[in-house]
XYZ file of C-alpha atoms in Angstrom:
720
model
C 15.067 36.362 50.824
C 13.335 36.422 47.235
C 9.625 37.661 46.804
C 8.600 34.265 46.227
C 9.817 33.001 49.629
C 8.554 36.179 51.597
C 5.051 35.249 50.168
C 5.379 31.641 51.165
C 4.173 30.707 54.671
C 6.643 29.327 57.301
C 4.971 25.750 56.927
C 5.249 26.088 53.221
C 9.088 26.716 53.420
C 9.713 24.103 55.779
C 7.771 21.492 53.386
C 9.748 22.895 50.647
C 12.952 22.783 52.239
C 12.220 18.951 53.595
C 11.348 17.668 49.742
C 14.493 19.300 48.693
C 16.365 17.534 51.242
C 14.627 14.207 50.533
C 15.446 14.625 46.604
C 18.972 15.355 47.324
C 19.267 12.264 49.631
C 17.686 10.110 47.133
C 20.048 11.441 44.408
C 23.132 10.802 46.767
C 21.714 7.418 47.433
C 21.514 6.753 43.735
C 24.857 8.109 43.133
C 26.310 5.743 45.826
C 24.615 2.652 44.241
C 25.505 3.539 40.679
C 28.522 1.503 39.541
C 30.007 2.314 36.338
C 30.733 -1.140 34.529
C 32.732 -1.918 31.431
C 31.856 -3.844 28.142
C 34.173 -6.339 26.416
C 36.510 -5.186 23.877
C 36.638 -1.570 22.288
C 39.039 0.683 20.988
C 40.351 4.145 21.262
C 40.663 5.940 17.864
C 41.613 9.449 17.298
C 38.644 11.717 18.255
C 39.111 14.336 16.192
C 36.331 16.503 17.743
C 37.915 19.806 18.153
C 37.554 20.896 14.637
C 33.858 21.504 15.017
C 33.358 22.689 18.501
C 35.203 26.118 18.065
C 32.080 27.812 17.492
C 28.405 27.915 18.541
C 25.645 26.073 16.518
C 25.001 28.277 13.398
C 22.691 28.164 10.249
C 22.994 28.304 6.506
C 20.929 30.030 3.999
C 17.732 28.212 2.811
C 18.282 25.909 -0.272
C 16.415 26.698 -3.307
C 15.060 23.250 -3.508
C 14.548 20.813 -0.538
C 14.325 16.942 -1.355
C 12.456 15.360 1.377
C 12.512 11.429 1.348
C 9.144 9.662 2.303
C 11.153 7.249 4.466
C 13.705 8.529 6.939
C 13.173 5.996 9.617
C 12.945 2.073 10.182
C 9.438 0.922 9.271
C 6.981 1.566 6.290
C 7.326 4.494 3.811
C 5.037 7.377 4.442
C 2.137 8.021 1.887
C 2.094 11.431 0.139
C -0.704 13.843 1.054
C 0.046 16.329 -1.583
C 0.216 16.527 -5.360
C 2.373 18.436 -7.752
C 1.784 22.105 -7.763
C 0.545 22.299 -4.153
C 1.654 25.272 -2.012
C 2.945 24.081 1.212
C 3.609 25.938 4.620
C 6.634 25.047 6.921
C 5.634 22.300 9.211
C 2.728 21.132 7.118
C 2.320 17.423 7.010
C 3.111 16.268 3.401
C 2.883 12.561 3.702
C 1.260 10.194 6.302
C 2.407 7.459 8.252
C 1.545 4.106 6.806
C 0.920 1.655 9.668
C 2.084 1.562 13.500
C 5.842 1.340 12.529
C 5.932 4.625 10.496
C 6.419 8.326 10.596
C 4.805 10.911 8.917
C 6.845 13.530 7.099
C 6.433 17.439 7.099
C 7.539 20.448 5.044
C 10.604 21.819 6.288
C 9.844 25.205 4.627
C 7.120 26.996 2.593
C 7.210 26.584 -1.055
C 5.538 24.608 -4.029
C 5.664 20.844 -4.591
C 7.508 20.640 -8.036
C 8.152 16.761 -7.997
C 7.350 13.532 -6.369
C 9.485 10.700 -7.615
C 12.567 8.456 -6.882
C 15.610 10.635 -6.026
C 19.211 10.015 -4.507
C 18.937 9.558 -0.814
C 21.789 9.065 1.752
C 21.938 5.203 1.867
C 25.243 2.893 1.891
C 23.861 1.421 -1.484
C 23.365 4.613 -3.388
C 19.646 3.537 -4.044
C 16.847 5.977 -5.202
C 13.794 6.395 -3.001
C 10.495 8.303 -3.305
C 11.046 11.987 -2.339
C 8.804 15.216 -2.555
C 10.618 18.100 -3.941
C 9.708 21.534 -2.600
C 10.776 24.773 -4.121
C 11.082 27.224 -1.484
C 9.512 30.601 -1.803
C 11.972 32.359 0.692
C 9.244 33.312 3.119
C 9.754 30.299 5.545
C 6.405 30.699 6.581
C 4.802 28.512 9.183
C 1.634 26.647 9.302
C -0.631 26.861 12.519
C 1.061 24.887 15.361
C -0.897 22.935 18.146
C 1.053 22.644 21.610
C -0.102 20.458 24.238
C -0.195 22.645 27.286
C -0.165 21.101 30.798
C 1.069 17.684 29.288
C 1.169 15.987 32.824
C -2.707 16.405 33.040
C -3.247 14.759 29.562
C -3.710 11.018 28.672
C -0.532 9.444 27.558
C -2.295 7.992 24.379
C -2.796 11.650 23.354
C 0.846 12.508 24.102
C 2.117 9.459 22.160
C -0.069 10.366 19.513
C 1.076 14.000 19.244
C 4.949 12.467 18.900
C 3.836 10.320 16.095
C 1.867 12.974 14.270
C 5.104 15.383 14.588
C 7.371 12.581 12.812
C 9.519 11.946 15.708
C 12.259 9.245 15.188
C 15.645 8.471 16.807
C 18.162 10.739 15.887
C 21.218 8.957 17.270
C 21.129 5.842 15.391
C 18.818 4.012 12.758
C 15.701 6.342 13.351
C 13.400 3.875 15.103
C 9.797 5.688 15.614
C 9.788 7.294 18.916
C 5.994 6.745 19.731
C 6.525 2.911 19.137
C 9.655 2.940 21.604
C 7.634 4.560 24.165
C 5.024 1.879 24.379
C 6.924 -1.287 25.024
C 5.241 -4.418 23.814
C 3.581 -7.243 25.907
C 3.067 -4.753 29.074
C 6.807 -4.621 29.839
C 7.719 -2.865 33.131
C 10.154 -0.189 32.571
C 12.109 0.617 35.732
C 15.146 2.644 34.027
C 15.170 5.337 31.268
C 18.534 5.991 29.650
C 19.306 9.207 27.806
C 22.243 8.741 25.513
C 24.642 11.747 25.413
C 27.631 9.433 24.582
C 28.453 10.408 20.980
C 31.628 8.137 21.031
C 32.236 8.331 17.024
C 35.232 10.276 16.249
C 34.531 13.790 14.530
C 30.885 13.838 15.422
C 30.020 16.671 18.118
C 26.352 17.384 17.332
C 25.021 16.046 20.645
C 27.934 17.601 22.434
C 26.843 21.060 21.117
C 23.322 20.174 21.605
C 23.862 19.615 25.388
C 26.157 22.663 25.756
C 23.431 25.144 24.231
C 19.967 23.525 24.469
C 20.301 21.531 28.028
C 17.049 23.120 29.249
C 15.109 21.898 26.332
C 16.753 18.538 26.367
C 15.907 18.144 30.283
C 12.311 19.213 29.377
C 12.038 16.198 26.877
C 13.478 13.977 29.507
C 10.592 14.870 31.710
C 8.060 14.128 29.169
C 9.430 10.822 28.404
C 9.649 9.754 32.153
C 5.955 10.737 32.515
C 5.144 8.518 29.532
C 6.990 5.759 30.960
C 4.986 6.018 34.440
C 7.925 7.654 36.137
C 10.546 4.936 36.068
C 12.794 4.355 39.245
C 15.914 5.532 37.607
C 16.589 8.237 34.823
C 20.139 8.154 33.711
C 21.843 10.657 31.270
C 25.081 8.853 30.396
C 27.854 11.071 28.957
C 31.707 10.343 28.187
C 34.308 12.332 30.213
C 35.490 13.974 27.004
C 33.015 16.319 27.053
C 33.404 18.524 30.229
C 31.322 21.486 28.929
C 28.212 19.211 28.052
C 28.579 17.414 31.549
C 28.524 20.925 33.330
C 25.479 22.281 31.196
C 23.578 19.088 31.682
C 24.191 18.821 35.555
C 23.244 22.480 35.733
C 19.791 21.956 34.094
C 18.962 18.551 35.743
C 19.550 20.316 39.013
C 16.414 20.027 41.349
C 15.028 16.920 39.512
C 15.752 13.357 40.087
C 17.550 12.841 36.991
C 21.294 11.722 37.280
C 24.001 12.799 35.132
C 26.484 9.687 34.805
C 29.926 10.350 33.566
C 31.955 7.461 32.248
C 35.398 6.899 30.497
C 35.658 7.409 27.048
C 35.978 4.354 24.609
C 34.541 3.385 21.366
C 31.817 2.193 20.816
C 30.344 2.954 24.338
C 27.557 4.850 22.583
C 26.007 1.781 21.380
C 22.642 1.081 22.908
C 23.573 -2.448 24.528
C 27.072 -1.094 25.414
C 25.669 1.803 27.111
C 23.141 -0.238 29.095
C 25.771 -2.454 30.277
C 28.152 0.523 31.491
C 25.123 2.204 33.515
C 23.382 -0.855 34.710
C 25.366 -4.035 34.240
C 22.448 -5.726 32.408
C 22.874 -7.229 29.029
C 20.193 -7.205 26.497
C 19.426 -10.787 25.340
C 20.350 -12.003 21.874
C 18.336 -10.342 18.928
C 16.321 -8.803 22.080
C 15.086 -5.266 22.822
C 16.380 -3.094 25.902
C 12.484 -3.163 26.994
C 12.854 -7.020 27.564
C 15.179 -6.097 30.752
C 13.059 -3.144 31.660
C 15.066 -0.359 29.985
C 14.206 2.298 27.475
C 17.037 4.182 25.735
C 16.693 7.466 23.925
C 19.045 9.943 22.518
C 19.360 13.460 23.772
C 18.558 14.967 20.352
C 15.340 12.807 20.313
C 14.497 14.328 23.966
C 14.790 17.833 22.459
C 12.509 16.991 19.819
C 9.870 15.601 21.916
C 10.085 18.867 24.034
C 9.462 21.104 21.103
C 6.655 19.006 19.841
C 4.544 18.754 23.128
C 5.508 22.432 24.333
C 5.574 24.147 20.950
C 3.760 21.945 18.535
C 6.828 21.739 16.236
C 7.196 18.824 13.938
C 10.841 17.331 13.114
C 11.900 19.354 10.349
C 15.215 20.070 11.357
C 18.121 18.830 13.321
C 21.869 19.776 14.516
C 24.288 18.162 12.282
C 28.118 18.376 12.447
C 29.948 19.537 9.121
C 33.735 18.806 9.449
C 36.493 17.807 7.334
C 39.978 19.421 6.191
C 38.532 20.185 2.635
C 36.319 22.831 4.161
C 37.170 26.182 5.055
C 34.661 26.500 7.825
C 33.898 23.445 10.192
C 31.091 23.584 12.686
C 27.744 22.378 13.748
C 24.416 23.883 12.115
C 20.864 23.678 12.631
C 19.717 22.584 9.050
C 16.234 21.873 7.653
C 15.549 18.240 6.572
C 15.705 17.760 2.842
C 18.635 20.253 2.306
C 20.903 18.912 -0.412
C 24.481 17.724 0.909
C 25.954 19.859 -1.920
C 24.332 22.932 -0.660
C 25.672 22.394 2.825
C 28.972 21.780 1.901
C 29.213 24.749 -0.703
C 28.116 26.965 2.293
C 31.261 25.846 4.132
C 33.884 26.545 1.608
C 34.402 23.009 0.053
C 37.497 22.856 -1.862
C 37.020 19.968 -4.302
C 40.671 19.654 -5.205
C 41.300 18.445 -1.453
C 38.242 16.437 -1.008
C 38.765 12.629 -1.167
C 35.203 11.438 -0.614
C 32.007 12.406 1.125
C 30.999 10.341 4.344
C 27.759 10.434 6.015
C 28.254 9.843 9.769
C 31.629 9.387 11.359
C 34.622 7.313 9.747
C 33.849 3.967 11.889
C 30.229 3.539 11.113
C 29.522 5.976 8.215
C 29.328 5.315 4.671
C 30.345 6.930 1.501
C 27.853 8.770 -0.942
C 28.627 9.462 -4.721
C 25.526 11.790 -5.318
C 25.923 15.086 -3.516
C 22.261 16.021 -4.335
C 21.316 13.535 -1.540
C 19.609 15.377 1.316
C 19.943 15.854 4.890
C 17.548 13.298 6.773
C 16.421 12.735 10.505
C 19.454 10.618 11.097
C 22.277 12.659 9.418
C 24.303 13.491 12.456
C 27.473 14.357 10.615
C 28.700 15.412 7.164
C 32.325 14.412 6.752
C 34.506 15.749 3.948
C 38.095 14.615 4.527
C 41.296 14.958 2.464
C 43.406 12.083 1.536
C 45.845 12.869 4.187
C 42.994 12.919 6.760
C 41.186 9.745 5.566
C 43.215 7.837 3.168
C 41.423 5.317 1.086
C 41.658 1.673 2.601
C 44.531 -0.527 1.124
C 43.479 -3.882 -0.698
C 42.449 -6.543 1.594
C 44.643 -9.497 2.111
C 44.332 -12.896 3.545
C 43.152 -13.387 6.811
C 46.204 -14.438 9.317
C 44.094 -15.355 12.281
C 45.579 -13.022 14.728
C 42.540 -12.807 16.727
C 42.392 -8.907 17.105
C 39.108 -8.666 15.980
C 37.595 -11.062 18.361
C 39.464 -8.988 21.115
C 37.868 -5.704 20.370
C 34.381 -6.721 19.546
C 31.954 -5.092 22.016
C 29.322 -7.809 21.531
C 31.783 -10.647 22.320
C 31.476 -12.208 18.993
C 33.819 -14.014 16.761
C 34.083 -11.876 13.690
C 36.695 -14.207 12.170
C 34.186 -17.147 11.971
C 31.386 -14.667 10.949
C 33.480 -13.550 8.236
C 34.287 -17.255 6.806
C 30.499 -18.087 7.196
C 29.577 -14.880 5.439
C 31.821 -15.700 2.571
C 30.580 -19.310 2.383
C 26.948 -17.981 2.548
C 26.239 -20.190 5.287
C 23.098 -18.630 6.759
C 22.496 -21.333 9.662
C 26.082 -21.058 11.011
C 25.926 -17.028 10.661
C 22.580 -17.186 12.991
C 24.103 -19.844 15.381
C 27.242 -17.438 15.985
C 24.660 -14.498 16.599
C 25.484 -12.185 13.625
C 22.501 -9.986 14.283
C 24.049 -9.195 17.496
C 26.708 -7.018 15.536
C 26.198 -3.455 15.851
C 28.411 -2.690 12.821
C 30.740 -0.529 14.888
C 33.432 -1.090 12.715
C 36.107 -1.990 15.566
C 37.070 -5.258 14.031
C 37.716 -3.731 10.534
C 40.050 -1.111 12.351
C 42.234 -3.217 13.887
C 42.446 -5.834 11.274
C 45.975 -5.912 9.805
C 44.925 -7.553 6.604
C 42.502 -4.735 6.090
C 39.571 -6.781 5.487
C 36.463 -5.102 5.343
C 34.714 -7.138 7.729
C 31.539 -4.858 8.428
C 31.055 -4.833 4.896
C 30.668 -8.897 4.683
C 28.377 -8.757 7.740
C 25.857 -6.119 6.324
C 25.650 -8.134 3.179
C 25.288 -11.396 5.126
C 22.301 -9.738 7.081
C 20.644 -8.496 3.897
C 20.943 -11.972 2.536
C 19.396 -13.539 5.653
C 16.456 -10.867 5.835
C 15.719 -11.422 2.463
C 15.463 -15.215 3.036
C 13.406 -14.763 5.850
C 11.161 -12.600 3.928
C 10.912 -15.284 1.401
C 10.196 -17.846 3.753
C 7.521 -15.857 5.397
C 5.798 -15.368 1.998
C 6.039 -19.096 1.233
C 4.607 -19.810 4.697
C 1.736 -17.564 4.262
C 0.876 -19.230 0.838
C 0.881 -22.489 2.151
C -1.221 -21.679 5.105
C -3.791 -20.124 2.829
C -3.708 -22.952 0.510
C -4.117 -25.379 3.501
C -7.112 -23.372 4.791
C -8.605 -23.317 1.181
C -8.117 -27.245 1.016
C -9.858 -27.743 4.475
C -12.325 -25.288 3.607
C -13.317 -27.149 0.407
C -13.241 -30.400 2.170
C -15.649 -29.240 5.106
C -18.042 -27.763 2.231
C -17.702 -31.279 0.350
C -18.626 -33.026 3.657
C -21.393 -30.750 4.522
C -22.793 -31.369 0.995
C -22.564 -35.054 1.374
C -24.082 -34.971 4.685
C -27.082 -33.069 3.129
C -27.228 -35.530 0.179
C -27.439 -38.540 2.533
C -30.024 -36.871 4.721
C -32.134 -36.169 1.656
C -31.811 -39.938 0.703
C -32.661 -41.001 4.246
C -35.739 -38.906 4.219
C -36.871 -40.143 0.761
C -36.449 -43.741 1.613
C -38.490 -43.269 4.905
C -41.273 -41.621 2.981
C -41.293 -44.656 0.483
C -41.461 -47.033 3.369
C -44.242 -44.923 4.919
C -46.142 -44.836 1.616
C -45.669 -48.678 1.106
C -47.134 -49.401 4.757
C -50.079 -47.072 4.175
C -51.115 -48.211 0.908
C -54.676 -49.317 1.783
C -55.638 -46.055 3.694
C -58.331 -43.823 2.378
C -55.829 -41.013 1.705
C -53.401 -43.256 -0.298
C -56.465 -44.636 -2.660
C -57.509 -41.215 -3.154
C -54.035 -40.178 -4.134
C -53.762 -43.219 -6.463
C -57.042 -42.408 -8.138
C -55.977 -38.499 -8.584
C -52.765 -39.797 -10.239
C -54.572 -42.044 -12.642
C -56.793 -39.321 -13.605
C -53.743 -37.179 -14.365
C -52.237 -39.934 -16.326
C -55.211 -40.634 -18.270
C -55.602 -36.714 -19.288
C -51.814 -36.642 -20.279
C -52.580 -39.715 -22.489
C -55.416 -38.188 -24.210
C -53.574 -35.132 -24.810
C -50.677 -36.893 -26.221
C -53.023 -39.059 -28.482
C -54.700 -35.746 -29.731
C -51.644 -34.515 -30.725
C -50.333 -37.329 -32.545
C -53.813 -37.860 -34.470
C -53.423 -37.303 -38.212
C -55.982 -34.347 -37.963
C -53.860 -32.459 -35.693
C -50.558 -33.119 -37.503
C -52.332 -31.863 -40.770
C -53.690 -28.718 -38.989
C -49.928 -27.853 -37.858
C -48.615 -28.159 -41.238
C -51.171 -26.019 -42.754
C -50.434 -23.392 -40.130
C -46.556 -23.711 -40.851
C -47.301 -23.366 -44.528
C -49.267 -20.211 -44.206
C -46.745 -18.669 -42.154
C -43.969 -19.568 -44.515
C -45.907 -18.073 -47.287
C -46.369 -14.777 -45.450
C -42.955 -14.484 -44.615
C -41.894 -15.025 -48.259
C -44.149 -12.334 -49.189
C -42.823 -9.808 -46.520
C -39.293 -10.491 -47.602
C -40.272 -9.838 -51.328
C -41.898 -6.667 -50.447
C -38.738 -5.354 -48.469
C -36.449 -6.535 -51.316
C -38.683 -4.422 -53.702
C -38.226 -1.340 -51.357
C -34.554 -1.914 -50.347
C -31.471 0.218 -51.629
C -28.432 -1.140 -52.989
C -26.729 -1.577 -49.639
C -29.508 -3.676 -48.066
C -30.431 -5.695 -51.232
C -27.673 -8.577 -50.593
C -28.679 -9.225 -47.049
C -32.246 -9.154 -47.819
C -32.115 -11.644 -50.845
C -30.230 -14.146 -48.549
C -33.010 -13.625 -46.358
C -35.624 -14.405 -49.031
C -33.742 -17.398 -50.128
C -34.013 -18.714 -46.599
C -37.450 -18.193 -46.505
C -38.275 -19.599 -49.805
C -36.491 -22.697 -48.519
C -38.521 -22.691 -45.341
C -41.850 -22.685 -47.586
C -40.669 -25.514 -49.663
C -40.011 -27.485 -46.285
C -43.671 -26.387 -45.292
C -45.179 -27.792 -48.544
C -43.220 -31.147 -48.176
C -44.497 -31.628 -44.810
C -48.254 -30.455 -45.703
C -48.106 -33.234 -48.260
C -46.874 -35.694 -46.036
C -49.464 -34.888 -43.321
C -52.126 -34.947 -45.966
C -50.874 -38.332 -47.191
C -50.957 -39.786 -43.525
C -54.472 -38.334 -42.816
C -55.818 -39.966 -46.052
C -54.598 -43.182 -45.097
C -55.705 -43.351 -41.723
C -59.175 -45.312 -41.544
C -62.106 -43.527 -40.122
C -64.053 -44.087 -37.042
C -66.107 -47.373 -37.254
C -63.626 -49.024 -39.862
C -64.680 -47.263 -42.977
C -61.978 -45.308 -44.870
C -63.428 -41.840 -45.862
C -62.084 -40.236 -49.081
C -60.178 -36.850 -48.819
C -62.683 -33.936 -49.046
C -61.996 -31.084 -51.391
C -61.630 -28.758 -48.431
C -58.721 -30.714 -47.029
C -56.819 -31.863 -49.879
C -57.768 -30.158 -53.239
C -58.481 -26.614 -51.865
C -55.222 -26.661 -49.789
C -53.073 -27.900 -52.961
C -54.785 -25.074 -54.800
C -54.041 -22.618 -52.095
C -50.356 -23.812 -52.009
C -50.105 -23.666 -55.750
C -51.596 -20.194 -55.828
C -49.090 -19.037 -53.216
C -46.383 -20.571 -54.986
C -47.433 -18.638 -58.345
C -47.796 -15.303 -56.362
C -44.129 -15.995 -55.007
C -42.695 -16.437 -58.451
C -44.435 -13.294 -59.781
C -43.118 -11.271 -56.692
C -39.556 -12.603 -57.461
C -39.673 -11.869 -61.133
C -41.089 -8.511 -60.453
C -38.077 -7.811 -57.873
C -35.562 -8.969 -60.243
C -37.058 -6.535 -62.892
C -36.963 -3.681 -60.599
C -33.454 -4.487 -59.610
C -32.342 -4.606 -63.376
C -34.148 -1.136 -64.027
C -32.305 0.246 -60.925
C -29.154 -0.754 -62.153
C -29.594 1.353 -65.212
C -30.292 4.124 -63.288
C -27.959 7.278 -62.878
C -26.844 8.156 -59.170
C -29.423 11.147 -59.514
C -32.375 8.801 -60.692
C -31.463 6.333 -57.662
C -31.562 9.247 -55.188
C -34.803 10.452 -56.599
C -36.319 6.835 -56.651
C -35.155 6.317 -53.108
C -36.647 9.756 -51.825
C -40.106 8.905 -53.544
C -40.110 5.359 -51.665
C -39.233 7.147 -48.434
C -42.270 9.765 -48.918
C -44.438 6.623 -49.434
C -43.297 4.787 -46.289
C -43.689 8.169 -44.316
C -47.047 8.738 -45.442
C -47.812 5.058 -44.506
C -46.176 5.512 -40.953
C -48.005 8.725 -40.395
C -51.429 6.889 -41.266
C -50.698 4.126 -38.823
C -49.652 6.579 -35.943
C -52.970 8.490 -36.604
C -54.891 5.190 -36.420
C -52.937 4.368 -33.030
C -53.747 7.486 -31.563
C -57.230 7.348 -32.161
C -57.564 3.911 -30.870
C -55.532 4.747 -27.928
C -53.002 2.023 -28.874
C -50.241 1.192 -26.150
C -47.724 1.042 -28.849
C -48.203 4.703 -29.855
C -44.843 5.632 -28.860
C -43.193 3.111 -30.794
C -45.107 4.297 -33.979
C -43.843 7.939 -33.020
C -40.135 6.787 -32.900
C -40.557 4.970 -36.283
C -42.208 7.943 -37.993
C -39.378 10.316 -36.346
C -36.623 7.952 -37.932
C -37.973 7.940 -41.335
C -38.604 11.765 -41.476
C -34.986 11.984 -40.324
C -33.969 9.697 -43.371
C -36.146 11.249 -45.845
C -34.452 14.744 -44.779
C -31.087 13.506 -45.315
C -31.941 12.191 -48.599
C -33.263 15.374 -49.710
C -30.189 17.292 -48.300
C -27.934 15.021 -50.510
C -30.180 15.831 -53.460
C -29.934 19.640 -52.794
C -26.312 19.378 -52.593
C -26.080 17.490 -56.145
C -28.122 20.179 -57.570
């Protein structure tokens, strides 16, 4: 008896034994209820898994540079949080998730950010994508981690946020964000959690080795997943029967839990999500539907382990187990590799013989894809790097015409008609492709594998899916634009209707007021209003008559003439004091002022003529008095003479200035500026004594004149 059992009371021991018996009985009942089903089609290609399972999971030296893509998952690309030159620590978040279906990105090691730009990434198209390049410092120094202790006592939202914040995405397929998958939409009730340990693709053994060596961490992650899904009725761990060591390790780790390890016959592609669900439950996921629609959530064993480390250790997803295999390598095995490690570095660490290398495949030979740029990095979904020789994986022969043998339909695990899909894809008939459930194709490659004409059927399906997705996106964009236009049109029509309603309301109110006035014309208030209106109208008439009287017209003409004369005098004075640069503009202004003066004289003469012709009150016509005619003409003539003299004086000054040397011109300008400074100083002194509100303006004018005088004096000093 153990020390723990000795400390337990007899009643506690009985309760523990009863609980164990109940759990064992439930497990046996579940085992009896479980029925292994089969799915349509499937093939049995050579497995070639023994090459990479001969030694434990290893590691390689840290690469000098890590290339971390901002999108390693399905969904929106993450937003960088760092800039060039920043120093980062291992596990530090360097890019934030953009939206609900997205994942943050973390630094796989400590170092310095040396680039944020498009770089090669592992993708069938060979595309470039935004990446953050980190130059490692060799210290591999971690940032502070924050695990969540006692997760069972914490709120589910807090656990999901931690999983999301650690950047965990599916590690066995397309990389769907795990936190989103654990929050089924529409309040779906989940009764079954399936953990996928199938790994049916040839060559790949990453999940196999992970289950052999990290079974306890996987089961710990499964417990967290089951807790987040409110303890579903069944938790099934599906493993193919070609992995006996992994099956044994997982059963030992799951002992004492209600999790059931289900073993089933090996057949490709039983690792597909829909196929595995059909094998373990007999349920079929609807066309273009999700497993949550039938009460099931499916997760990979690698994802379960990542969830365990995120909750219990606070570790973000910055590394993964990857199979490195192929006869062109001197060493084939599985390694725990930091994300962002260039594939070239991984292959060189395993003794790549480039003379034997036929191509580099990411993934297995069935669903994998070839890459040309070896600088592309390992990402969250890189489960295998295959470097085969020509004998091991020869290039496919040229495609021939379809012979309509029907083998592709026999092996299709989704029960599709690959031959029809092929013809519709070539014809770009999108409606027919969707009618024949193109998007149920899991791109397993079984149809291409058995095709005697070597037609690359999967490539046609992938291209057709891309075209349809692009067309859908364009249609959604057009629909949104149309909706915005229609909404704007309705809004404008509504505004116009409201405006018209207000106008009609104002018109109705005015009509009612007019009718009311007409009905109340004899009331005292109406009479008073009419009398007041008559008084105002009479006053306006008198003002207009007064303004139109000859005396008023004559007075305005005299004021206009005086103002024009003063303006001519001011312009003449400015012209006399101006330098050569200002003279052309001032001469033009003087000319304009003289024209205005002439117009004022003409208007005065016309006004005097009208005033002399207007009969005086009482019918007698009074002769024009000297004060209103002769004196004004004399003043106008005197003003004209003064203007002529000033113009002649200005012309003489200009002629004299033209004959001066530059030194004489500068001296003349200095003297003129001194006079203006003295005048401005006197004006400022007077303003200060009178406490003039414009004193600040006079001070500013004097300061500018003094600065201008100082500049001219400095020029004169340089000439000397």
